Amino acid sequence: MNPLTHEPLNILGIETSCDETSVAVVRDGREILSNLVASQMDLHAKFGGVVPEVASRKHVELLNPVLHEALAEAQVGFDDVDAIAVTHGPGLIGSLLVGVCAAKALGYVHRKPVLPINHLEGHIYANFLVHEDIEFPFVCLIVSGGHTDLILMREHGIYEVLGRTRDDAAGEAFDKVARVLGLGFPGGPAIQKAAEGGNPHAIRFPRADMGATLDFSFAGLKTSVMRFMQGLPTPETRHLRASDVPLSDIAASFQQAVVDVLVRNLMSAAERFRVSTVALAGGVAANRCLRATATAAAHAAGLRLLIPPIALCTDNAAMIAEAGYFHFLRGERGDLDFDTFAVLPLLSPS
C-alpha cells in the first residue's frame, strides 16, 4: 500500500543483467501481477556460453514487446505504476545498459521515479515475494553463474558480506565442468539431469577449505574433474579411470562436492552469527541436490530455511520490483543520474 495515497502500490521491474529479458509488475510487495521472462538460452547454447554482444542486441529486440505484454497481463497502464525499478549492476554492461536506458526513458516520459537496484539484492528479495514474517537478521547464500556470496541481512537495506568466492562462482564451475563432460550449456541443469541415478559418493572430489574464513573456492574442484577426464592422476582419483566410471556417477560426485561446500559454509555462517533463519537465492538455488541438502542441514540445526520457487531463483524482474518496493517504502525516489556497473558490490547505504 502506498503510504502517501493509501492506494495499491505498483512497482514495474526491469531485469536485463545477462541473457534474460524480463519485465514484471508487483503490487504491494506481495502480489506478482506479471513476471515475463524471454530467455536467450537456445541462442547462446551453440556458443557454449553467453556472448555479451549477442545478448545486448537481443535485449534491444525483446524489451519493448516484453514490456507491453507484462503491462497487459498485469492489467495496468503507466498511470497505475508508482515507480520503476531496474537492475543497474552487476552484470554484462551492454545488457544492463539496455534495461537502464529503457527505464530512464520511461521514467522521464511518464514522470515516474526510477530506482536503481543491485542484482544481488534482487535475488535476496525473491524470498520476500513468497515468505511472510521473515525475521532479521538472517544469512542468505546467493549462488549463481557469476556469484557465490554469503550475505548477512540485518534489516532492509543493511547488508554485511560474510564470504565470497575467490575464483570461480559455483554456477561458473557447473558450466565449465559440463563442457568437459560434453553435456552442453547451461551447465547447472545439464549436470543435474546427468546426475540422476548416479552415485554422489563414487568419486571423492576435493572440497576446498578456506580456513577460518567463510569464502569459497571451486577452481581446484573444477581442475580435479578435468584432470580425471584427461586420465591424469590426482590424490582423489588415482585408483579410478574415467572410462570405468558411469557419466552419471561423475556428474553426481561433482555436484555433491559443490553442494557440500555451499551448505557447509551456510551452516557455519548461521552458527557463527547466531541467526535462526537462512536462505538460498540465485540460479543455482534451483538445483534439487542443493535444495534437499540445505533442507536436511537446516532441519538438523533447528533453522528456518527460505528458498524461492524455481521460477524466482533464475533472473527475473519480479525480484527487482520487490527490492524496489522496499526502497520506495524507505522514501527513496531515485533520479535519472545513476550509472550502470559491470561490477557492483552489495553495500548498505552510507
CSV table of N, CA and C in Angstrom, one decimal, residues 78-207:
chain,number,residue,atom,x,y,z
A,78,PHE,N,0.7,3.0,-17.4
A,78,PHE,CA,1.8,3.7,-16.7
A,78,PHE,C,1.2,4.7,-15.6
A,79,ASP,N,-0.1,5.0,-15.8
A,79,ASP,CA,-0.8,5.9,-14.8
A,79,ASP,C,-0.9,5.1,-13.5
A,80,ASP,N,-0.9,3.8,-13.5
A,80,ASP,CA,-1.1,2.9,-12.3
A,80,ASP,C,0.3,2.5,-11.7
A,81,VAL,N,1.4,2.8,-12.4
A,81,VAL,CA,2.7,2.5,-11.9
A,81,VAL,C,3.2,3.6,-11.0
A,82,ASP,N,3.7,3.3,-9.8
A,82,ASP,CA,4.2,4.2,-8.8
A,82,ASP,C,5.7,4.5,-9.0
A,83,ALA,N,6.4,3.5,-9.4
A,83,ALA,CA,7.9,3.6,-9.6
A,83,ALA,C,8.4,2.5,-10.5
A,84,ILE,N,9.6,2.7,-11.1
A,84,ILE,CA,10.2,1.8,-12.0
A,84,ILE,C,11.5,1.3,-11.3
A,85,ALA,N,11.7,0.0,-11.1
A,85,ALA,CA,12.9,-0.5,-10.5
A,85,ALA,C,13.7,-1.2,-11.6
A,86,VAL,N,15.0,-1.0,-11.7
A,86,VAL,CA,15.8,-1.6,-12.8
A,86,VAL,C,17.1,-2.0,-12.3
A,87,THR,N,17.6,-3.1,-12.8
A,87,THR,CA,18.9,-3.6,-12.4
A,87,THR,C,20.0,-2.7,-13.1
A,88,HIS,N,20.9,-2.2,-12.3
A,88,HIS,CA,22.0,-1.3,-12.8
A,88,HIS,C,23.3,-1.9,-12.6
A,89,GLY,N,23.4,-3.2,-12.1
A,89,GLY,CA,24.6,-3.9,-11.9
A,89,GLY,C,24.4,-4.9,-10.8
A,90,PRO,N,25.4,-5.8,-10.6
A,90,PRO,CA,26.4,-6.2,-11.6
A,90,PRO,C,25.8,-7.0,-12.8
A,91,GLY,N,26.6,-7.1,-13.8
A,91,GLY,CA,26.2,-7.9,-15.0
A,91,GLY,C,27.0,-7.6,-16.2
A,92,LEU,N,26.5,-8.0,-17.3
A,92,LEU,CA,27.1,-7.6,-18.6
A,92,LEU,C,26.7,-6.2,-18.9
A,93,ILE,N,27.7,-5.4,-19.1
A,93,ILE,CA,27.5,-3.9,-19.2
A,93,ILE,C,26.6,-3.6,-20.4
A,94,GLY,N,26.7,-4.2,-21.5
A,94,GLY,CA,25.9,-3.9,-22.7
A,94,GLY,C,24.4,-4.3,-22.4
A,95,SER,N,24.2,-5.4,-21.8
A,95,SER,CA,22.9,-5.9,-21.4
A,95,SER,C,22.2,-4.9,-20.4
A,96,LEU,N,23.0,-4.6,-19.4
A,96,LEU,CA,22.5,-3.7,-18.4
A,96,LEU,C,22.1,-2.3,-18.9
A,97,LEU,N,22.9,-1.8,-19.9
A,97,LEU,CA,22.6,-0.5,-20.5
A,97,LEU,C,21.2,-0.5,-21.2
A,98,VAL,N,20.9,-1.6,-21.8
A,98,VAL,CA,19.6,-1.7,-22.5
A,98,VAL,C,18.4,-1.5,-21.5
A,99,GLY,N,18.5,-2.2,-20.4
A,99,GLY,CA,17.4,-2.1,-19.4
A,99,GLY,C,17.4,-0.7,-18.7
A,100,VAL,N,18.6,-0.2,-18.4
A,100,VAL,CA,18.7,1.1,-17.7
A,100,VAL,C,18.2,2.2,-18.6
A,101,CYS,N,18.7,2.2,-19.8
A,101,CYS,CA,18.2,3.3,-20.7
A,101,CYS,C,16.7,3.3,-20.9
A,102,ALA,N,16.1,2.1,-21.0
A,102,ALA,CA,14.7,2.0,-21.2
A,102,ALA,C,14.0,2.5,-20.0
A,103,ALA,N,14.5,2.1,-18.8
A,103,ALA,CA,13.8,2.6,-17.5
A,103,ALA,C,13.9,4.1,-17.4
A,104,LYS,N,15.1,4.7,-17.7
A,104,LYS,CA,15.2,6.1,-17.6
A,104,LYS,C,14.3,6.8,-18.6
A,105,ALA,N,14.2,6.3,-19.8
A,105,ALA,CA,13.3,6.9,-20.8
A,105,ALA,C,11.8,6.8,-20.4
A,106,LEU,N,11.4,5.7,-19.8
A,106,LEU,CA,10.1,5.5,-19.3
A,106,LEU,C,9.8,6.4,-18.2
A,107,GLY,N,10.8,6.5,-17.3
A,107,GLY,CA,10.6,7.4,-16.1
A,107,GLY,C,10.5,8.8,-16.5
A,108,TYR,N,11.3,9.3,-17.5
A,108,TYR,CA,11.2,10.6,-17.9
A,108,TYR,C,9.9,11.0,-18.6
A,109,VAL,N,9.5,10.1,-19.5
A,109,VAL,CA,8.3,10.4,-20.3
A,109,VAL,C,7.0,10.3,-19.4
A,110,HIS,N,7.0,9.4,-18.5
A,110,HIS,CA,5.8,9.2,-17.7
A,110,HIS,C,5.9,9.8,-16.3
A,111,ARG,N,7.0,10.5,-16.0
A,111,ARG,CA,7.3,11.2,-14.8
A,111,ARG,C,7.1,10.2,-13.6
A,112,LYS,N,7.9,9.1,-13.7
A,112,LYS,CA,7.9,8.1,-12.6
A,112,LYS,C,9.3,8.1,-12.0
A,113,PRO,N,9.4,7.9,-10.7
A,113,PRO,CA,10.8,7.7,-10.1
A,113,PRO,C,11.4,6.4,-10.6
A,114,VAL,N,12.7,6.4,-10.8
A,114,VAL,CA,13.4,5.3,-11.3
A,114,VAL,C,14.4,4.8,-10.2
A,115,LEU,N,14.3,3.6,-9.8
A,115,LEU,CA,15.1,3.1,-8.6
A,115,LEU,C,16.1,2.2,-9.1
A,116,PRO,N,17.4,2.5,-9.0
A,116,PRO,CA,18.5,1.5,-9.4
A,116,PRO,C,18.7,0.4,-8.4
A,117,ILE,N,18.6,-0.8,-8.8
A,117,ILE,CA,18.7,-2.0,-7.9
A,117,ILE,C,19.9,-2.8,-8.2
A,118,ASN,N,20.6,-3.2,-7.2
A,118,ASN,CA,21.7,-4.2,-7.3
A,118,ASN,C,21.1,-5.6,-7.6
A,119,HIS,N,21.6,-6.2,-8.6
A,119,HIS,CA,21.1,-7.5,-9.0
A,119,HIS,C,21.1,-8.6,-7.8
A,120,LEU,N,22.2,-8.5,-7.0
A,120,LEU,CA,22.3,-9.4,-5.9
A,120,LEU,C,21.2,-9.2,-4.8
A,121,GLU,N,20.9,-7.9,-4.6
A,121,GLU,CA,19.9,-7.6,-3.7
A,121,GLU,C,18.5,-8.1,-4.2
A,122,GLY,N,18.3,-8.0,-5.5
A,122,GLY,CA,17.1,-8.6,-6.1
A,122,GLY,C,17.0,-10.1,-5.8
A,123,HIS,N,18.1,-10.8,-5.9
A,123,HIS,CA,18.0,-12.2,-5.6
A,123,HIS,C,17.6,-12.5,-4.2
A,124,ILE,N,18.1,-11.7,-3.3
A,124,ILE,CA,17.7,-11.9,-1.9
A,124,ILE,C,16.2,-11.7,-1.7
A,125,TYR,N,15.7,-10.6,-2.4
A,125,TYR,CA,14.3,-10.2,-2.2
A,125,TYR,C,13.3,-11.2,-2.9
A,126,ALA,N,13.8,-12.1,-3.7
A,126,ALA,CA,12.9,-13.1,-4.2
A,126,ALA,C,12.3,-13.9,-3.1
A,127,ASN,N,13.0,-14.0,-2.0
A,127,ASN,CA,12.4,-14.7,-0.9
A,127,ASN,C,11.2,-13.9,-0.2
A,128,PHE,N,11.3,-12.6,-0.3
A,128,PHE,CA,10.2,-11.8,0.3
A,128,PHE,C,8.9,-11.9,-0.5
A,129,LEU,N,9.0,-12.3,-1.7
A,129,LEU,CA,7.8,-12.5,-2.5
A,129,LEU,C,6.9,-13.6,-2.1
A,130,VAL,N,7.6,-14.6,-1.5
A,130,VAL,CA,6.8,-15.9,-1.2
A,130,VAL,C,6.8,-16.3,0.3
A,131,HIS,N,7.7,-15.6,1.1
A,131,HIS,CA,7.8,-16.0,2.5
A,131,HIS,C,7.3,-14.8,3.4
A,132,GLU,N,6.4,-15.0,4.3
A,132,GLU,CA,5.9,-13.9,5.1
A,132,GLU,C,6.7,-14.0,6.5
A,133,ASP,N,6.6,-12.9,7.2
A,133,ASP,CA,7.2,-12.8,8.5
A,133,ASP,C,8.6,-13.3,8.6
A,134,ILE,N,9.4,-12.7,7.7
A,134,ILE,CA,10.9,-13.1,7.7
A,134,ILE,C,11.5,-12.3,8.8
A,135,GLU,N,12.2,-12.9,9.7
A,135,GLU,CA,12.8,-12.3,10.9
A,135,GLU,C,14.3,-12.0,10.6
A,136,PHE,N,14.7,-10.7,11.0
A,136,PHE,CA,16.0,-10.3,10.8
A,136,PHE,C,16.8,-10.6,12.2
A,137,PRO,N,18.1,-10.8,12.1
A,137,PRO,CA,18.9,-10.9,10.9
A,137,PRO,C,18.8,-12.4,10.4
A,138,PHE,N,19.2,-12.5,9.1
A,138,PHE,CA,19.3,-13.9,8.5
A,138,PHE,C,20.5,-13.9,7.5
A,139,VAL,N,20.9,-15.1,7.3
A,139,VAL,CA,22.1,-15.3,6.4
A,139,VAL,C,21.5,-15.8,5.0
A,140,CYS,N,21.9,-15.2,3.9
A,140,CYS,CA,21.5,-15.7,2.6
A,140,CYS,C,22.7,-16.1,1.8
A,141,LEU,N,22.6,-17.2,1.2
A,141,LEU,CA,23.6,-17.7,0.2
A,141,LEU,C,23.1,-17.4,-1.2
A,142,ILE,N,23.8,-16.5,-1.9
A,142,ILE,CA,23.5,-16.1,-3.2
A,142,ILE,C,24.4,-16.9,-4.1
A,143,VAL,N,23.9,-17.8,-4.9
A,143,VAL,CA,24.7,-18.7,-5.7
A,143,VAL,C,24.2,-18.8,-7.1
A,144,SER,N,25.0,-18.3,-8.1
A,144,SER,CA,24.6,-18.3,-9.5
A,144,SER,C,25.8,-18.4,-10.4
A,145,GLY,N,25.6,-18.2,-11.7
A,145,GLY,CA,26.7,-18.3,-12.6
A,145,GLY,C,27.9,-17.3,-12.4
A,146,GLY,N,27.5,-16.2,-11.9
A,146,GLY,CA,28.6,-15.1,-11.7
A,146,GLY,C,28.9,-14.8,-10.2
A,147,HIS,N,28.1,-15.4,-9.3
A,147,HIS,CA,28.3,-15.0,-7.9
A,147,HIS,C,28.1,-16.2,-7.0
A,148,THR,N,29.0,-16.2,-5.9
A,148,THR,CA,28.7,-17.1,-4.8
A,148,THR,C,29.1,-16.3,-3.6
A,149,ASP,N,28.1,-15.8,-2.9
A,149,ASP,CA,28.3,-14.8,-1.8
A,149,ASP,C,27.4,-15.3,-0.6
A,150,LEU,N,28.0,-15.1,0.6
A,150,LEU,CA,27.2,-15.2,1.8
A,150,LEU,C,27.0,-13.9,2.4
A,151,ILE,N,25.7,-13.5,2.6
A,151,ILE,CA,25.3,-12.2,3.0
A,151,ILE,C,24.5,-12.3,4.3
A,152,LEU,N,24.9,-11.4,5.3
A,152,LEU,CA,24.1,-11.3,6.5
A,152,LEU,C,23.2,-10.1,6.3
A,153,MET,N,21.9,-10.3,6.3
A,153,MET,CA,21.0,-9.2,6.1
A,153,MET,C,20.4,-8.8,7.5
A,154,ARG,N,20.8,-7.7,8.0
A,154,ARG,CA,20.4,-7.3,9.3
A,154,ARG,C,19.1,-6.6,9.4
A,155,GLU,N,18.7,-5.9,8.3
A,155,GLU,CA,17.5,-5.2,8.2
A,155,GLU,C,17.3,-4.8,6.7
A,156,HIS,N,16.2,-4.3,6.3
A,156,HIS,CA,16.0,-3.9,4.9
A,156,HIS,C,17.1,-2.9,4.5
A,157,GLY,N,17.9,-3.3,3.5
A,157,GLY,CA,18.9,-2.4,3.0
A,157,GLY,C,20.2,-2.4,3.8
A,158,ILE,N,20.3,-3.2,4.9
A,158,ILE,CA,21.5,-3.3,5.7
A,158,ILE,C,22.2,-4.7,5.5
A,159,TYR,N,23.3,-4.7,4.8
A,159,TYR,CA,24.0,-5.9,4.5
A,159,TYR,C,25.4,-6.0,5.0
A,160,GLU,N,25.9,-7.2,5.2
A,160,GLU,CA,27.3,-7.5,5.5
A,160,GLU,C,27.7,-8.7,4.7
A,161,VAL,N,28.8,-8.6,3.9
A,161,VAL,CA,29.3,-9.7,3.2
A,161,VAL,C,30.1,-10.5,4.1
A,162,LEU,N,29.7,-11.8,4.3
A,162,LEU,CA,30.5,-12.7,5.1
A,162,LEU,C,31.5,-13.5,4.4
A,163,GLY,N,31.2,-13.8,3.2
A,163,GLY,CA,32.1,-14.7,2.4
A,163,GLY,C,31.8,-14.6,0.9
A,164,ARG,N,32.7,-14.8,0.1
A,164,ARG,CA,32.5,-14.8,-1.4
A,164,ARG,C,33.5,-15.8,-2.0
A,165,THR,N,33.3,-16.1,-3.3
A,165,THR,CA,34.2,-17.0,-4.0
A,165,THR,C,35.5,-16.2,-4.3
A,166,ARG,N,36.6,-17.0,-4.2
A,166,ARG,CA,37.9,-16.4,-4.5
A,166,ARG,C,38.3,-16.6,-6.0
A,167,ASP,N,37.6,-17.5,-6.7
A,167,ASP,CA,37.9,-17.8,-8.1
A,167,ASP,C,36.6,-18.0,-8.8
A,168,ASP,N,36.3,-19.2,-9.2
A,168,ASP,CA,35.1,-19.5,-10.0
A,168,ASP,C,33.8,-19.4,-9.1
A,169,ALA,N,32.8,-18.9,-9.6
A,169,ALA,CA,31.5,-19.0,-8.9
A,169,ALA,C,31.0,-20.4,-9.1
A,170,ALA,N,30.1,-20.8,-8.2
A,170,ALA,CA,29.6,-22.2,-8.3
A,170,ALA,C,28.9,-22.5,-9.7
A,171,GLY,N,28.1,-21.6,-10.2
A,171,GLY,CA,27.5,-21.8,-11.5
A,171,GLY,C,28.4,-21.8,-12.6
A,172,GLU,N,29.5,-21.0,-12.5
A,172,GLU,CA,30.6,-21.0,-13.5
A,172,GLU,C,31.3,-22.4,-13.5
A,173,ALA,N,31.5,-22.9,-12.3
A,173,ALA,CA,32.1,-24.2,-12.2
A,173,ALA,C,31.2,-25.3,-12.9
A,174,PHE,N,29.9,-25.2,-12.7
A,174,PHE,CA,29.0,-26.1,-13.3
A,174,PHE,C,29.1,-26.0,-14.8
A,175,ASP,N,29.1,-24.8,-15.3
A,175,ASP,CA,29.2,-24.6,-16.8
A,175,ASP,C,30.5,-25.2,-17.4
A,176,LYS,N,31.6,-25.0,-16.7
A,176,LYS,CA,32.9,-25.4,-17.2
A,176,LYS,C,33.0,-26.9,-17.1
A,177,VAL,N,32.5,-27.5,-16.0
A,177,VAL,CA,32.6,-29.0,-15.9
A,177,VAL,C,31.6,-29.6,-16.9
A,178,ALA,N,30.5,-29.1,-17.1
A,178,ALA,CA,29.5,-29.6,-18.1
A,178,ALA,C,30.1,-29.6,-19.5
A,179,ARG,N,30.9,-28.6,-19.8
A,179,ARG,CA,31.6,-28.6,-21.1
A,179,ARG,C,32.6,-29.7,-21.2
A,180,VAL,N,33.3,-29.9,-20.1
A,180,VAL,CA,34.3,-31.0,-20.1
A,180,VAL,C,33.6,-32.4,-20.3
A,181,LEU,N,32.5,-32.5,-19.7
A,181,LEU,CA,31.7,-33.8,-19.7
A,181,LEU,C,30.9,-33.9,-21.0
A,182,GLY,N,30.9,-32.9,-21.8
A,182,GLY,CA,30.2,-33.0,-23.1
A,182,GLY,C,28.7,-32.9,-22.9
A,183,LEU,N,28.3,-32.1,-21.9
A,183,LEU,CA,26.8,-32.1,-21.5
A,183,LEU,C,26.1,-30.8,-22.0
A,184,GLY,N,26.9,-29.9,-22.6
A,184,GLY,CA,26.2,-28.7,-23.1
A,184,GLY,C,26.0,-27.5,-22.1
A,185,PHE,N,25.3,-26.5,-22.6
A,185,PHE,CA,25.1,-25.3,-21.8
A,185,PHE,C,23.6,-25.0,-21.7
A,186,PRO,N,23.1,-24.5,-20.6
A,186,PRO,CA,23.8,-24.2,-19.4
A,186,PRO,C,24.1,-25.4,-18.5
A,187,GLY,N,25.2,-25.3,-17.8
A,187,GLY,CA,25.8,-26.5,-17.1
A,187,GLY,C,25.0,-27.0,-16.0
A,188,GLY,N,24.4,-26.1,-15.2
A,188,GLY,CA,23.7,-26.5,-14.0
A,188,GLY,C,22.6,-27.5,-14.3
A,189,PRO,N,21.6,-27.2,-15.1
A,189,PRO,CA,20.6,-28.1,-15.4
A,189,PRO,C,21.1,-29.4,-16.1
A,190,ALA,N,22.1,-29.2,-16.9
A,190,ALA,CA,22.7,-30.4,-17.7
A,190,ALA,C,23.3,-31.4,-16.7
A,191,ILE,N,24.1,-30.9,-15.7
A,191,ILE,CA,24.7,-31.8,-14.8
A,191,ILE,C,23.7,-32.4,-13.8
A,192,GLN,N,22.7,-31.6,-13.4
A,192,GLN,CA,21.6,-32.1,-12.6
A,192,GLN,C,20.9,-33.3,-13.3
A,193,LYS,N,20.6,-33.1,-14.6
A,193,LYS,CA,20.0,-34.2,-15.3
A,193,LYS,C,20.9,-35.4,-15.5
A,194,ALA,N,22.2,-35.2,-15.8
A,194,ALA,CA,23.1,-36.3,-16.0
A,194,ALA,C,23.4,-37.0,-14.7
A,195,ALA,N,23.2,-36.3,-13.5
A,195,ALA,CA,23.5,-36.9,-12.2
A,195,ALA,C,22.4,-37.8,-11.7
A,196,GLU,N,21.2,-37.8,-12.4
A,196,GLU,CA,20.1,-38.6,-12.0
A,196,GLU,C,20.4,-40.1,-12.0
A,197,GLY,N,20.2,-40.7,-10.8
A,197,GLY,CA,20.6,-42.1,-10.7
A,197,GLY,C,22.0,-42.4,-10.4
A,198,GLY,N,22.9,-41.4,-10.4
A,198,GLY,CA,24.3,-41.5,-10.2
A,198,GLY,C,24.6,-41.6,-8.7
A,199,ASN,N,25.8,-42.2,-8.4
A,199,ASN,CA,26.3,-42.3,-7.1
A,199,ASN,C,27.1,-41.1,-6.7
A,200,PRO,N,26.6,-40.2,-5.8
A,200,PRO,CA,27.3,-39.0,-5.5
A,200,PRO,C,28.6,-39.2,-4.6
A,201,HIS,N,28.8,-40.5,-4.2
A,201,HIS,CA,30.0,-40.8,-3.4
A,201,HIS,C,31.0,-41.7,-4.2
A,202,ALA,N,30.7,-41.8,-5.5
A,202,ALA,CA,31.6,-42.7,-6.3
A,202,ALA,C,33.0,-42.1,-6.4
A,203,ILE,N,33.2,-40.8,-6.5
A,203,ILE,CA,34.5,-40.2,-6.5
A,203,ILE,C,34.5,-39.1,-5.5
A,204,ARG,N,35.5,-39.1,-4.6
A,204,ARG,CA,35.6,-38.1,-3.6
A,204,ARG,C,36.4,-36.9,-4.1
A,205,PHE,N,35.7,-36.1,-4.9
A,205,PHE,CA,36.4,-34.9,-5.4
A,205,PHE,C,36.7,-33.9,-4.3
A,206,PRO,N,37.7,-33.1,-4.4
A,206,PRO,CA,38.1,-32.2,-3.3
A,206,PRO,C,37.1,-31.1,-2.9
A,207,ARG,N,37.0,-30.8,-1.6
A,207,ARG,CA,36.2,-29.7,-1.1
A,207,ARG,C,37.1,-28.7,-0.5
